Short mmCIF file of C-alpha atoms and ligand atoms in Angstrom, two decimals:
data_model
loop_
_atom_site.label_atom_id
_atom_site.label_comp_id
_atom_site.label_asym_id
_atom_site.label_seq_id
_atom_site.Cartn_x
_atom_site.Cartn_y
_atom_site.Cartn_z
CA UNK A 1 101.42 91.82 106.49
CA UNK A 2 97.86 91.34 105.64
CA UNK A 3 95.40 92.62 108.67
CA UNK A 4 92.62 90.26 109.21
CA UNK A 5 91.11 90.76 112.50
CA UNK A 6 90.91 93.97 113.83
CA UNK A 7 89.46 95.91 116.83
CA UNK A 8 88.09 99.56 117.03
CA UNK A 9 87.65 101.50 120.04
CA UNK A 10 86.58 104.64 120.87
CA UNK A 11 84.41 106.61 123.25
CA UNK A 12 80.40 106.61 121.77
CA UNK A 13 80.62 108.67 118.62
CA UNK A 14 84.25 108.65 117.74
CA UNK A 15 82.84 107.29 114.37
CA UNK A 16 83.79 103.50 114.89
CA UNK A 17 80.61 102.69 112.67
CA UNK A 18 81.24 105.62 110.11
CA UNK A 19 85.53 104.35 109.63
CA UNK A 20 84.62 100.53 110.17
CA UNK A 21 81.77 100.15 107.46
CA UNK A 22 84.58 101.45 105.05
CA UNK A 23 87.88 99.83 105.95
CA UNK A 24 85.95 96.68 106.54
CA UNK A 25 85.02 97.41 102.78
CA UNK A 26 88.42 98.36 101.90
CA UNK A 27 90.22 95.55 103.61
CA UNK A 28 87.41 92.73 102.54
CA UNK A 29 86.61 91.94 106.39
CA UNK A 30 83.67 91.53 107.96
CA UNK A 31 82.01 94.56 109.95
CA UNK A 32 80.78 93.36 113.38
CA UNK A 33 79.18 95.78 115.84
CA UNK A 34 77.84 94.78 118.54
CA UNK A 35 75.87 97.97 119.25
CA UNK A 36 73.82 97.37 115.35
CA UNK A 37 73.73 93.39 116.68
CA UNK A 38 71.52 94.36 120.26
CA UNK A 39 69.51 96.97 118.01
CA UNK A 40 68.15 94.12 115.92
CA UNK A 41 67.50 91.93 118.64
CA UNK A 42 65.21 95.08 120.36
CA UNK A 43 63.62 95.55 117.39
CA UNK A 44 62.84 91.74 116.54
CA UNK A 45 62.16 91.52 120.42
CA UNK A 46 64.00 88.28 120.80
CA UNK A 47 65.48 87.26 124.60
CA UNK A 48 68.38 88.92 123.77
CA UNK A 49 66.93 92.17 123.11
CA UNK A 50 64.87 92.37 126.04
CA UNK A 51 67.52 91.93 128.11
CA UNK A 52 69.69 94.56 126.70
CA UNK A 53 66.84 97.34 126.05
CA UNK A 54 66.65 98.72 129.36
CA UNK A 55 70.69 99.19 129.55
CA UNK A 56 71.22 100.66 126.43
CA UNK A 57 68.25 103.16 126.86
CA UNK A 58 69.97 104.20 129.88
CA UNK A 59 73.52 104.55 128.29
CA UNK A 60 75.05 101.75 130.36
CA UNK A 61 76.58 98.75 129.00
CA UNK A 62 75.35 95.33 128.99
CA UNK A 63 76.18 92.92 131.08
CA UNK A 64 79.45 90.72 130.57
CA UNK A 65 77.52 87.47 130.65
CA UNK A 66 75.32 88.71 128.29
CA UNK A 67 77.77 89.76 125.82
CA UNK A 68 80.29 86.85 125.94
CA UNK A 69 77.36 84.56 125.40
CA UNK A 70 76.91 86.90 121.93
CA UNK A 71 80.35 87.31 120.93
CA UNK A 72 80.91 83.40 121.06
CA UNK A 73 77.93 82.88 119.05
CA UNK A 74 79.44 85.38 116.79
CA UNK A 75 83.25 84.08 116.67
CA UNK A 76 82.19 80.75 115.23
CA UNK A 77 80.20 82.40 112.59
CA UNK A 78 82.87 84.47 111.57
CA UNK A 79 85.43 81.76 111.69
CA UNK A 80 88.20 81.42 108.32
CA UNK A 81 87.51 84.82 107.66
CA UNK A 82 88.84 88.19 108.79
CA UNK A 83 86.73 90.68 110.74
CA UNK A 84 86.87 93.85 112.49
CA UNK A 85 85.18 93.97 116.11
CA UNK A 86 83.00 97.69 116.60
CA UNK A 87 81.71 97.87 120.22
CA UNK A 88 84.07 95.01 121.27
CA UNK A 89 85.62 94.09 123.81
CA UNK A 90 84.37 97.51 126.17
CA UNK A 91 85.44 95.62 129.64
CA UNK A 92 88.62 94.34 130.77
CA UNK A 93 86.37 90.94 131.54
CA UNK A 94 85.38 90.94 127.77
CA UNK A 95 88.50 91.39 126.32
CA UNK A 96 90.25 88.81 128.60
CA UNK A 97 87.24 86.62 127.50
CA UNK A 98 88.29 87.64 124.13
CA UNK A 99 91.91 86.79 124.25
CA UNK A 100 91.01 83.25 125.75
CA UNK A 101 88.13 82.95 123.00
CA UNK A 102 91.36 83.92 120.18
CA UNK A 103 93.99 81.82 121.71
CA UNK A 104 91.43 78.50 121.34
CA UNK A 105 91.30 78.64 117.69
CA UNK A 106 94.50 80.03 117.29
CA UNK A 107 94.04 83.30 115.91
CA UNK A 108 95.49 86.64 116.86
CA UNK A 109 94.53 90.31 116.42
CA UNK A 110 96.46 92.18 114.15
CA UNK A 111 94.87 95.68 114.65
CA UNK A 112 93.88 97.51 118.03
CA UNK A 113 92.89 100.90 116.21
CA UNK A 114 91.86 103.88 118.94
CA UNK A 115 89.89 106.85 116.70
CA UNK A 116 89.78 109.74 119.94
CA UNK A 117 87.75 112.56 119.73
CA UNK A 118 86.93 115.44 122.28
CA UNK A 119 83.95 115.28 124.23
CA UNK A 120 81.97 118.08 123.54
CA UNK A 121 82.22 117.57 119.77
CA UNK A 122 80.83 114.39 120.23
CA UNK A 123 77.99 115.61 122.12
CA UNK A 124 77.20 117.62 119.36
CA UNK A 125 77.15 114.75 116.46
CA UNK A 126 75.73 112.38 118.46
CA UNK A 127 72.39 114.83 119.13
CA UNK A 128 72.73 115.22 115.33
CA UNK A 129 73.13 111.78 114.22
CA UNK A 130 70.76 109.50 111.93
CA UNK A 131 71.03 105.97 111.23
CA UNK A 132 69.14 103.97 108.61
CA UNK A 133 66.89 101.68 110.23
CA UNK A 134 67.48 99.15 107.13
CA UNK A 135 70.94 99.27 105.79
CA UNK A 136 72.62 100.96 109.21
CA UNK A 137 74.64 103.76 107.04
CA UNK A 138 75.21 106.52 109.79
CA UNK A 139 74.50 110.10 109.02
CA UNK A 140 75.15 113.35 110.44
CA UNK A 141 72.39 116.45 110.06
CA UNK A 142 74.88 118.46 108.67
CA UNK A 143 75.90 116.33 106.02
CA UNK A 144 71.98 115.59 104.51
CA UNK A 145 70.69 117.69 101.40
CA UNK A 146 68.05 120.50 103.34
CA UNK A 147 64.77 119.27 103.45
CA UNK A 148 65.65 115.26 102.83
CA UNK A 149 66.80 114.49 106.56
CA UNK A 150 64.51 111.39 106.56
CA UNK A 151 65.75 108.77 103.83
CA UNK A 152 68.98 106.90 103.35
CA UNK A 153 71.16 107.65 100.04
CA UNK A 154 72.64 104.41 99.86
CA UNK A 155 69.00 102.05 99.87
CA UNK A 156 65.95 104.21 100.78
CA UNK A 157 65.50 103.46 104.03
CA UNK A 158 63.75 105.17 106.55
CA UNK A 159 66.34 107.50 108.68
CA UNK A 160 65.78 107.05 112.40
CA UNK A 161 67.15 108.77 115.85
CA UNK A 162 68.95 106.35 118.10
CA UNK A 163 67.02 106.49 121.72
CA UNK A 164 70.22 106.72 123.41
CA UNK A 165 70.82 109.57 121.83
CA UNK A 166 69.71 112.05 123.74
CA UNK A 167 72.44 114.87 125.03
CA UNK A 168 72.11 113.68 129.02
CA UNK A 169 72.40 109.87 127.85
CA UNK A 170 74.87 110.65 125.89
CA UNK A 171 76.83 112.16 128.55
CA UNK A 172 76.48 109.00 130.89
CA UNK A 173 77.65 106.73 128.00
CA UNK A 174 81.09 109.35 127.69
CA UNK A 175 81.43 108.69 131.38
CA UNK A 176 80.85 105.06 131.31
CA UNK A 177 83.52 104.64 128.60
CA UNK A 178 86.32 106.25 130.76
CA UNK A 179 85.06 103.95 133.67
CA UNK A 180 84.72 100.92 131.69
CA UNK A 181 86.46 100.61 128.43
CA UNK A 182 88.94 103.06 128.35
CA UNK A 183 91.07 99.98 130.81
CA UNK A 184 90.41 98.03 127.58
CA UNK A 185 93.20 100.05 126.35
CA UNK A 186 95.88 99.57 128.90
CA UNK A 187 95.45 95.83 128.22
CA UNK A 188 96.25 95.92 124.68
CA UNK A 189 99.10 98.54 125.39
CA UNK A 190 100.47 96.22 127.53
CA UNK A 191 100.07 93.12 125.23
CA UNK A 192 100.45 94.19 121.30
CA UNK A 193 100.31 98.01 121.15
CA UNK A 194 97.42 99.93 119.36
CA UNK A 195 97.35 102.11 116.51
CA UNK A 196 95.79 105.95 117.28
CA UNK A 197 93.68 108.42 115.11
CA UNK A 198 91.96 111.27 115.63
CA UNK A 199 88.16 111.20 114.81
CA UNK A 200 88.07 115.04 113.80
CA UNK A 201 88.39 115.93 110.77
CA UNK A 202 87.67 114.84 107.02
CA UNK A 203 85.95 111.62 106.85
CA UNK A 204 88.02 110.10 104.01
CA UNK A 205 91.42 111.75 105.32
CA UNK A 206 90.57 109.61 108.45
CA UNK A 207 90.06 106.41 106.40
CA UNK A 208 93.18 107.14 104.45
CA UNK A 209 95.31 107.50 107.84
CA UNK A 210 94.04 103.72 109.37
CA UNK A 211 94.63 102.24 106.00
CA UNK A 212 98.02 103.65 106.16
CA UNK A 213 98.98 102.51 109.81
CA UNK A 214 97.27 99.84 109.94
CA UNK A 215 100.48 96.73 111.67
P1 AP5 B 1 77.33 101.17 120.18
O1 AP5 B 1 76.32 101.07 119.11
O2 AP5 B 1 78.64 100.50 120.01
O3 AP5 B 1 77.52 102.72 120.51
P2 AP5 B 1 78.78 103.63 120.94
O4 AP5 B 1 80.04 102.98 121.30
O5 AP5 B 1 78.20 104.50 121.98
O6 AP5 B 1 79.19 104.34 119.65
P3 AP5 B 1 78.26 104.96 118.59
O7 AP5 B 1 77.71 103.88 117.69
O8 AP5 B 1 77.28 105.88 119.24
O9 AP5 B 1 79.27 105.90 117.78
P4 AP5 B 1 80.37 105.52 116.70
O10 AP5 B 1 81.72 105.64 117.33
O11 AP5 B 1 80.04 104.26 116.00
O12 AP5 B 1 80.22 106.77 115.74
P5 AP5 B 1 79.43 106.92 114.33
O13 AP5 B 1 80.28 106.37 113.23
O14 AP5 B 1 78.03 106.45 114.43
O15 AP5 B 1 76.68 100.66 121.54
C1 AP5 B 1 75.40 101.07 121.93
C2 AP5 B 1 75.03 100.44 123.26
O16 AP5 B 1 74.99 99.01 123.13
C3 AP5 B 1 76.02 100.69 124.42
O17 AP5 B 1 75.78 101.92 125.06
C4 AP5 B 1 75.73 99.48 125.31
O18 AP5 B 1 74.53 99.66 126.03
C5 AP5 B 1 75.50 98.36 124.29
N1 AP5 B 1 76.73 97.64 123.93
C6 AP5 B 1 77.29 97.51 122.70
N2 AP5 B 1 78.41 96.77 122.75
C7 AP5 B 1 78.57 96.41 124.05
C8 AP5 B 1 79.56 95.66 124.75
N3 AP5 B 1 80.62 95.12 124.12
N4 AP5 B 1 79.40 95.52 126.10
C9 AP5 B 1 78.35 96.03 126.75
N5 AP5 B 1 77.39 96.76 126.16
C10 AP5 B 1 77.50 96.96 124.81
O19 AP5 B 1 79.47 108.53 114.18
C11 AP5 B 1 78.74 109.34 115.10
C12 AP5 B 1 78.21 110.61 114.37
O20 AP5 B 1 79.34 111.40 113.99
C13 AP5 B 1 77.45 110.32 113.07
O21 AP5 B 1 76.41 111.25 112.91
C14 AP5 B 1 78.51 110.48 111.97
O22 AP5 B 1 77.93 110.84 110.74
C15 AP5 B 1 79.36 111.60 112.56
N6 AP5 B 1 80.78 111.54 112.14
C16 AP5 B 1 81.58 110.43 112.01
N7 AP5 B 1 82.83 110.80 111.66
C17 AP5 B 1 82.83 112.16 111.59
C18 AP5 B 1 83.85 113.13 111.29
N8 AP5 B 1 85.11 112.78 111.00
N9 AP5 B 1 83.49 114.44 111.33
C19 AP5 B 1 82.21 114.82 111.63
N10 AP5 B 1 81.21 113.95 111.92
C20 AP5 B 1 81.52 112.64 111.91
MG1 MG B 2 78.57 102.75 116.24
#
């Protein structure tokens, strides 16, 4: 069966960006995140943005209205084509929004895909992550040459530090996904079933594995 609309879960760090940019690649879909969609509306300072700056600074999640207002926007421009959803739904409000949104143009999701990994690992790549600030390719410190921590491999661009990056932010954003999304989960137990990985490990071997299960 052919997977065209997929979601991706995971607590912060898990590496939904890292496995997303390349099964979206692999599987022709579109890569959504909705993390990379608030960080360009900071940086352009649109209305969006400076709503959401203060709550992602902090580690906490924007609010509901906020991000079903987005994700609408985004549903019709991603209509006819398949997609996979990074950072979305994180609330059991969103993804009931979500389902409603689905059912409406008659579409389903093919894909709930959990990548787990353990906390304090993620603690540790998450104070060691760069992103590029142009093309949004995520890197870890330990995988740049020595001495070339500061440009991206793939276009050039500059390499930045994400502000919520920060070990004690980092920490509130692990506790705010077992609050707040980890629910998410039960609800698409309950409903379709979803596909789990584990995040450790070799980054290909990872890849490999949801391109194998993927149902
Ligand atoms: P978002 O950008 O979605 O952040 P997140 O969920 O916290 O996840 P991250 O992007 O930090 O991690 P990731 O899982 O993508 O891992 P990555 O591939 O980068 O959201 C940011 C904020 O926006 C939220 O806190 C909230 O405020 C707001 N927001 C967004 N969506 C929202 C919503 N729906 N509702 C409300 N608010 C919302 O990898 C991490 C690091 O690990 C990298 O350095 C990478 O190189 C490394 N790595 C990856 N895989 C491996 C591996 N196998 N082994 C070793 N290192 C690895
Ligand atoms: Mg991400």
């Amino acid at each position: 069966m052919a997977v065209r609309h997929v979601i991706i879960i995971g607590p912060p760090g898990s590496g939904k960006g890292t496995q997303a940019m390349r099964v979206a690649d692999k599987l022709d879909l579109k890569h959504l995140s909705t993390g990379d969609l608030l960080r360009e509306a900071v940086s352009e300072g649109t209305e969006l943005g400076k709503k959401a700056e203060e709550y992602m600074k902090a580690g906490l999640l924007v609010p509901d209205e906020i991000m079903l207002g987005l994700i609408r926007e985004q549903l019709d421009v991603l209509e006819g084509g398949g997609w996979m959803l990074d950072g979305f739904p994180r609330t059991l409000p969103q993804a009931e929004t979500l389902a409603e949104l689905l059912a409406g143009k008659d579409l389903a999701i093919d894909m709930v895909l959990l990548i787990d990994v353990e906390s304090e690992e993620i603690v540790g790549r998450l104070t060691s992550r760069r992103v590029c600030g142009d093309c949004k390719a995520v890197y870890n410190l330990s995988m740049l040459p020595d001495g070339d921590e500061s440009v991206c491999e793939k276009c050039g661009g500059k390499l930045v530090t994400r502000p919520d990056d920060r070990e004690e932010t980092v920490r509130r954003r692990l506790k705010v996904y077992e609050e707040q999304t980890a629910p998410v989960l039960d609800f698409y137990r309950k409903l379709r079933g979803v596909t789990e990985v584990t995040g450790s490990g070799d980054i290909d071997e990872i890849t490999a594995e949801i391109i194998r299960g993927r149902r």
